[in-house]
Amino acid sequence: MSSESLTRSIGLLAASSGDGVDAAIIDTDGRDEIISLGGVSLPYDRRLRWRVLEATQNDLPTTEILRLEKQLTDHVAQAFAKLRTEFPLQTEGVEVVGLHGHTLRHIPSEGLTYQLGNPWQLAESIKLPVVSDFRRHDMAIGGEGAPLAAMFHWALMSNEPRPALMLHLGAVASVTWLSSDNEIIAGDTGPGVGLLNEWVQEMAELPHDLDGRVSLEGRVDEEIVRTALDAPFFTRSLPKAADRYEFDHVDVSGLSVADGAATLCAITVEALARATRQLPEIPELLWITGPGSEQPVIRRMLESHFAAVRNVTERGLNPITMAAESIAWLAVRHLKRLPITTPETTGCRTADSAGLLALPFTFRS
């Protein structure tokens, strides 16, 4: 495919974990031609991270939310600047930027979702068109607003042997499944590494357990796993999206730090196993991506359910910034008026393009 048919795009994503912003650049036709060109992450400082988490967990006054959004958007612009500094040649010729702000609330059962991130402020700061707000249109037409990355995973797996399956392990775990007839089924399956990281932050004063430092020393409490998975969310078939409060019932407080961490890993994997057993056909190979894709306890547990588990790094992809690449891809889909979600990925009534385009003053006629 000639380079003239490709659009250069940047994706900026505020991680739902509240850790910082990921930025990535791609060339794409908005379909299955995707060339990764580079990515960076820019963590929040301690105060901004605390403010983001506070707003996520509590109902703050409106003025405080607006001030936080302005500060977070400034940080997103700094992540863009870092990407441009580290990849100066690759960031030349960028035509559009996709923005996925920090999800403050996501309650699909009520059709509610809200993200922090001001596209107009960002557009004026970086002097480029910004496409954002992908979720709310999907929810307006009956969808659950997530997972947004499903169509991107479909594009990445276009040449995979079928059936194909990809798991994203972020704060929430989500899967995308493809059949031999190119049928797609997607959705959230349960907690990813969000509960695990919150547990070790509170109990061990560690930033995360992505290296398994805590969970490798623990033993799984099978009764707590069974109790956690008795919640209605885990019996629902795909597509489905997790509510902001979906996993608040999971309680490992009576366990040691290590046993609690191991048990949370088991809940993540067993929830995935339940979801995949509902699929028409279970693939032998599972591709994994996201911040939790190298968590050793989760990885070992996954290998007990699938014949092969492979990280997307084996395909030259970056599991940390791949979600930001998906936002860059969605921005191009918006420009080309291509569907961003489908009934099979979010439960919306019809496949449709979505997003809001904010143009900086220099782009307006």
Short mmCIF file of C-alpha atoms in Angstrom, two decimals, residues 8-285:
data_model
loop_
_atom_site.label_atom_id
_atom_site.label_comp_id
_atom_site.label_asym_id
_atom_site.label_seq_id
_atom_site.Cartn_x
_atom_site.Cartn_y
_atom_site.Cartn_z
CA ARG A 8 -0.23 10.00 10.32
CA SER A 9 -1.97 10.21 13.66
CA ILE A 10 -1.12 10.54 17.35
CA GLY A 11 -3.07 8.99 20.21
CA LEU A 12 -3.02 10.47 23.73
CA LEU A 13 -4.48 8.36 26.51
CA ALA A 14 -4.85 9.12 30.21
CA ALA A 15 -4.50 5.73 31.87
CA SER A 16 -7.53 4.61 33.87
CA SER A 17 -5.13 3.56 36.63
CA GLY A 18 -4.39 7.24 37.25
CA ASP A 19 -0.66 6.77 36.66
CA GLY A 20 -0.10 9.15 33.76
CA VAL A 21 -0.52 9.67 30.02
CA ASP A 22 0.59 7.40 27.17
CA ALA A 23 1.29 8.85 23.73
CA ALA A 24 1.86 7.00 20.46
CA ILE A 25 2.15 7.74 16.77
CA ILE A 26 1.07 5.59 13.83
CA ASP A 27 0.55 5.66 10.09
CA THR A 28 -2.75 4.05 9.12
CA ASP A 29 -5.44 3.80 6.48
CA GLY A 30 -8.01 3.55 9.26
CA ARG A 31 -8.50 -0.10 8.42
CA ASP A 32 -5.96 -2.92 8.77
CA GLU A 33 -2.86 -1.07 7.60
CA ILE A 34 -1.21 0.07 10.84
CA ILE A 35 2.45 1.06 11.20
CA SER A 36 3.70 1.81 14.70
CA LEU A 37 6.19 4.67 14.76
CA GLY A 38 6.89 5.22 18.45
CA GLY A 39 5.42 5.82 21.87
CA VAL A 40 6.19 7.34 25.26
CA SER A 41 4.66 7.54 28.72
CA LEU A 42 4.60 10.58 30.98
CA PRO A 43 3.73 9.80 34.63
CA TYR A 44 1.83 12.26 36.76
CA ASP A 45 3.68 13.86 39.62
CA ARG A 46 2.57 12.72 43.05
CA ARG A 47 0.13 15.57 43.64
CA LEU A 48 -1.62 15.29 40.26
CA ARG A 49 -1.91 11.53 40.63
CA TRP A 50 -3.45 11.98 44.08
CA ARG A 51 -5.95 14.53 42.74
CA VAL A 52 -6.94 12.28 39.82
CA LEU A 53 -7.50 9.30 42.09
CA GLU A 54 -9.42 11.43 44.58
CA ALA A 55 -11.76 12.63 41.83
CA THR A 56 -12.21 9.06 40.57
CA GLN A 57 -13.15 7.73 43.99
CA ASN A 58 -15.16 10.67 45.36
CA ASP A 59 -17.74 13.22 44.24
CA LEU A 60 -15.86 16.51 44.23
CA PRO A 61 -17.27 20.05 43.73
CA THR A 62 -17.72 21.05 40.10
CA THR A 63 -15.14 23.83 40.28
CA GLU A 64 -12.51 21.40 41.55
CA ILE A 65 -13.29 19.03 38.69
CA LEU A 66 -12.88 21.83 36.15
CA ARG A 67 -9.56 22.91 37.65
CA LEU A 68 -8.36 19.31 37.61
CA GLU A 69 -9.40 18.89 33.99
CA LYS A 70 -7.41 21.97 33.00
CA GLN A 71 -4.32 20.66 34.81
CA LEU A 72 -4.70 17.18 33.37
CA THR A 73 -5.08 18.58 29.85
CA ASP A 74 -1.85 20.52 30.35
CA HIS A 75 -0.18 17.22 31.26
CA VAL A 76 -1.58 15.60 28.11
CA ALA A 77 -0.03 18.42 26.08
CA GLN A 78 3.29 17.77 27.83
CA ALA A 79 3.05 14.10 26.84
CA PHE A 80 2.56 15.24 23.23
CA ALA A 81 5.66 17.45 23.55
CA LYS A 82 7.67 14.54 24.95
CA LEU A 83 6.63 12.35 22.03
CA ARG A 84 7.65 15.06 19.57
CA THR A 85 11.02 15.49 21.31
CA GLU A 86 11.84 11.77 21.32
CA PHE A 87 10.48 11.10 17.82
CA PRO A 88 11.07 14.35 15.88
CA LEU A 89 11.03 12.84 12.39
CA GLN A 90 8.09 10.55 13.03
CA THR A 91 5.92 13.38 14.38
CA GLU A 92 6.32 15.44 11.22
CA GLY A 93 3.23 15.46 9.03
CA VAL A 94 0.75 14.54 11.75
CA GLU A 95 -2.77 15.27 10.53
CA VAL A 96 -4.92 14.45 13.55
CA VAL A 97 -4.68 13.63 17.25
CA GLY A 98 -6.97 11.31 19.20
CA LEU A 99 -7.63 12.07 22.88
CA HIS A 100 -8.89 9.61 25.48
CA GLY A 101 -9.11 11.48 28.74
CA HIS A 102 -9.17 10.07 32.24
CA THR A 103 -12.42 8.19 32.84
CA LEU A 104 -13.93 9.79 35.91
CA ARG A 105 -17.20 7.83 35.81
CA HIS A 106 -18.43 4.98 33.60
CA ILE A 107 -21.83 3.55 34.54
CA PRO A 108 -23.23 1.70 31.47
CA SER A 109 -26.34 0.54 33.32
CA GLU A 110 -27.45 4.18 33.50
CA GLY A 111 -25.95 5.31 30.20
CA LEU A 112 -23.50 7.56 32.04
CA THR A 113 -19.85 8.23 31.26
CA TYR A 114 -17.55 11.18 31.77
CA GLN A 115 -13.89 11.79 31.02
CA LEU A 116 -11.50 14.53 32.10
CA GLY A 117 -9.73 16.13 29.15
CA ASN A 118 -10.54 19.35 27.27
CA PRO A 119 -10.13 18.81 23.50
CA TRP A 120 -10.34 22.53 22.66
CA GLN A 121 -7.67 23.43 25.20
CA LEU A 122 -5.46 20.65 23.81
CA ALA A 123 -6.08 21.62 20.18
CA GLU A 124 -5.01 25.21 20.84
CA SER A 125 -1.96 24.03 22.76
CA ILE A 126 -0.63 21.64 20.10
CA LYS A 127 -2.12 23.42 17.04
CA LEU A 128 -3.61 20.24 15.59
CA PRO A 129 -7.16 18.87 15.17
CA VAL A 130 -8.20 16.72 18.13
CA VAL A 131 -10.84 13.97 18.05
CA SER A 132 -12.22 12.95 21.45
CA ASP A 133 -15.35 11.86 23.32
CA PHE A 134 -15.75 8.49 21.58
CA ARG A 135 -17.82 6.86 24.31
CA ARG A 136 -20.88 9.10 24.70
CA HIS A 137 -22.18 8.71 21.15
CA ASP A 138 -21.96 4.93 21.48
CA MET A 139 -23.93 5.06 24.73
CA ALA A 140 -26.51 7.36 23.13
CA ILE A 141 -27.27 4.62 20.59
CA GLY A 142 -27.61 1.91 23.20
CA GLY A 143 -24.00 0.79 23.63
CA GLU A 144 -22.02 0.38 26.83
CA GLY A 145 -19.24 2.71 25.62
CA ALA A 146 -16.49 0.10 25.92
CA PRO A 147 -14.21 -1.54 25.06
CA LEU A 148 -13.11 1.06 22.52
CA ALA A 149 -9.99 -0.89 21.51
CA ALA A 150 -11.95 -3.88 20.16
CA MET A 151 -12.06 -2.70 16.54
CA PHE A 152 -8.34 -1.88 16.70
CA HIS A 153 -7.60 -5.40 17.92
CA TRP A 154 -9.77 -6.70 15.06
CA ALA A 155 -7.57 -4.79 12.62
CA LEU A 156 -4.35 -6.08 14.22
CA MET A 157 -5.59 -9.67 14.07
CA SER A 158 -6.86 -9.48 10.49
CA ASN A 159 -4.26 -12.01 9.31
CA GLU A 160 -4.26 -14.24 12.41
CA PRO A 161 -5.30 -17.89 12.22
CA ARG A 162 -8.92 -18.16 13.33
CA PRO A 163 -10.45 -18.20 15.82
CA ALA A 164 -8.26 -15.44 17.28
CA LEU A 165 -8.33 -13.88 20.73
CA MET A 166 -6.63 -10.84 22.25
CA LEU A 167 -6.70 -9.85 25.92
CA HIS A 168 -5.99 -6.31 27.14
CA LEU A 169 -4.89 -6.21 30.77
CA GLY A 170 -5.35 -2.68 31.99
CA ALA A 171 -7.19 -1.62 35.13
CA VAL A 172 -10.04 -3.67 33.63
CA ALA A 173 -9.55 -6.77 31.46
CA SER A 174 -11.19 -6.86 28.03
CA VAL A 175 -11.10 -9.33 25.13
CA THR A 176 -11.63 -9.31 21.38
CA TRP A 177 -12.51 -12.57 19.60
CA LEU A 178 -12.61 -13.18 15.84
CA SER A 179 -14.14 -16.14 14.02
CA SER A 180 -13.09 -17.70 10.71
CA ASP A 181 -15.94 -15.71 9.11
CA ASN A 182 -14.59 -12.44 10.59
CA GLU A 183 -17.34 -12.32 13.20
CA ILE A 184 -16.27 -10.21 16.17
CA ILE A 185 -17.25 -10.51 19.82
CA ALA A 186 -15.73 -8.24 22.47
CA GLY A 187 -16.21 -6.89 25.95
CA ASP A 188 -14.86 -6.45 29.45
CA THR A 189 -14.37 -9.71 31.32
CA GLY A 190 -13.54 -8.52 34.84
CA PRO A 191 -10.85 -6.73 36.83
CA GLY A 192 -7.48 -6.44 35.14
CA VAL A 193 -4.63 -5.24 37.32
CA GLY A 194 -6.53 -2.31 38.83
CA LEU A 195 -7.64 -4.05 42.02
CA LEU A 196 -4.26 -5.74 42.38
CA ASN A 197 -2.34 -2.48 42.16
CA GLU A 198 -4.74 -0.70 44.53
CA TRP A 199 -4.26 -3.54 47.04
CA VAL A 200 -0.47 -3.36 47.10
CA GLN A 201 -0.52 0.44 47.13
CA GLU A 202 -2.66 0.41 50.25
CA MET A 203 -1.17 -2.62 52.03
CA ALA A 204 2.48 -2.68 50.95
CA GLU A 205 3.02 0.98 49.92
CA LEU A 206 4.21 -0.17 46.50
CA PRO A 207 3.16 1.55 43.26
CA HIS A 208 2.03 -1.70 41.62
CA ASP A 209 2.56 -5.46 41.46
CA LEU A 210 3.19 -5.75 37.74
CA ASP A 211 6.46 -7.56 38.48
CA GLY A 212 4.75 -10.03 40.82
CA ARG A 213 6.90 -9.01 43.74
CA VAL A 214 3.97 -9.49 46.15
CA SER A 215 1.66 -11.99 44.43
CA LEU A 216 4.43 -14.52 43.72
CA GLU A 217 4.71 -15.08 47.46
CA GLY A 218 0.99 -15.65 48.00
CA ARG A 219 -1.55 -18.48 47.91
CA VAL A 220 -4.97 -18.22 46.30
CA ASP A 221 -8.07 -18.32 48.51
CA GLU A 222 -10.41 -20.31 46.24
CA GLU A 223 -13.50 -19.53 48.31
CA ILE A 224 -13.00 -15.79 47.88
CA VAL A 225 -12.53 -16.32 44.13
CA ARG A 226 -15.84 -18.23 43.93
CA THR A 227 -17.66 -15.62 45.99
CA ALA A 228 -16.29 -12.75 43.91
CA LEU A 229 -17.38 -14.42 40.67
CA ASP A 230 -20.93 -14.98 41.93
CA ALA A 231 -21.71 -11.33 41.11
CA PRO A 232 -24.18 -10.84 38.21
CA PHE A 233 -21.59 -9.15 35.97
CA PHE A 234 -19.66 -12.40 35.52
CA THR A 235 -22.68 -14.37 34.31
CA ARG A 236 -23.53 -11.88 31.55
CA SER A 237 -22.43 -12.77 28.05
CA LEU A 238 -20.30 -10.52 25.85
CA PRO A 239 -20.50 -7.73 24.81
CA LYS A 240 -20.48 -6.01 28.18
CA ALA A 241 -18.62 -3.17 29.86
CA ALA A 242 -17.68 -2.85 33.50
CA ASP A 243 -19.38 -0.30 35.70
CA ARG A 244 -17.19 2.08 37.76
CA TYR A 245 -18.30 0.20 40.89
CA GLU A 246 -18.57 -3.28 39.31
CA PHE A 247 -15.85 -4.91 41.39
CA ASP A 248 -16.22 -3.08 44.69
CA HIS A 249 -17.65 -6.27 46.21
CA VAL A 250 -14.32 -8.11 45.83
CA ASP A 251 -12.97 -8.37 49.38
CA VAL A 252 -9.56 -9.80 50.25
CA SER A 253 -9.14 -7.71 53.39
CA GLY A 254 -8.99 -10.79 55.63
CA LEU A 255 -5.93 -12.16 53.83
CA SER A 256 -2.24 -11.43 54.09
CA VAL A 257 -0.84 -8.95 51.60
CA ALA A 258 0.69 -11.71 49.46
CA ASP A 259 -2.37 -14.00 49.60
CA GLY A 260 -4.65 -11.09 48.76
CA ALA A 261 -2.53 -10.21 45.73
CA ALA A 262 -2.45 -13.82 44.48
CA THR A 263 -6.21 -14.13 44.98
CA LEU A 264 -6.86 -10.96 42.98
CA CYS A 265 -4.74 -12.39 40.16
CA ALA A 266 -6.85 -15.55 40.22
CA ILE A 267 -10.09 -13.54 40.06
CA THR A 268 -8.81 -11.75 36.97
CA VAL A 269 -7.93 -15.00 35.20
CA GLU A 270 -10.98 -17.00 36.26
CA ALA A 271 -13.27 -14.19 35.12
CA LEU A 272 -11.58 -14.30 31.71
CA ALA A 273 -11.92 -18.08 31.59
CA ARG A 274 -15.66 -17.82 32.29
CA ALA A 275 -16.12 -15.26 29.53
CA THR A 276 -14.17 -17.27 26.95
CA ARG A 277 -16.15 -20.43 27.71
CA GLN A 278 -19.21 -18.57 26.38
CA LEU A 279 -17.52 -17.94 23.02
CA PRO A 280 -18.52 -20.09 20.01
CA GLU A 281 -14.99 -21.50 19.84
CA ILE A 282 -12.00 -21.10 22.15
CA PRO A 283 -8.69 -20.41 20.39
CA GLU A 284 -5.52 -22.25 21.33
CA LEU A 285 -3.50 -19.01 21.18
#
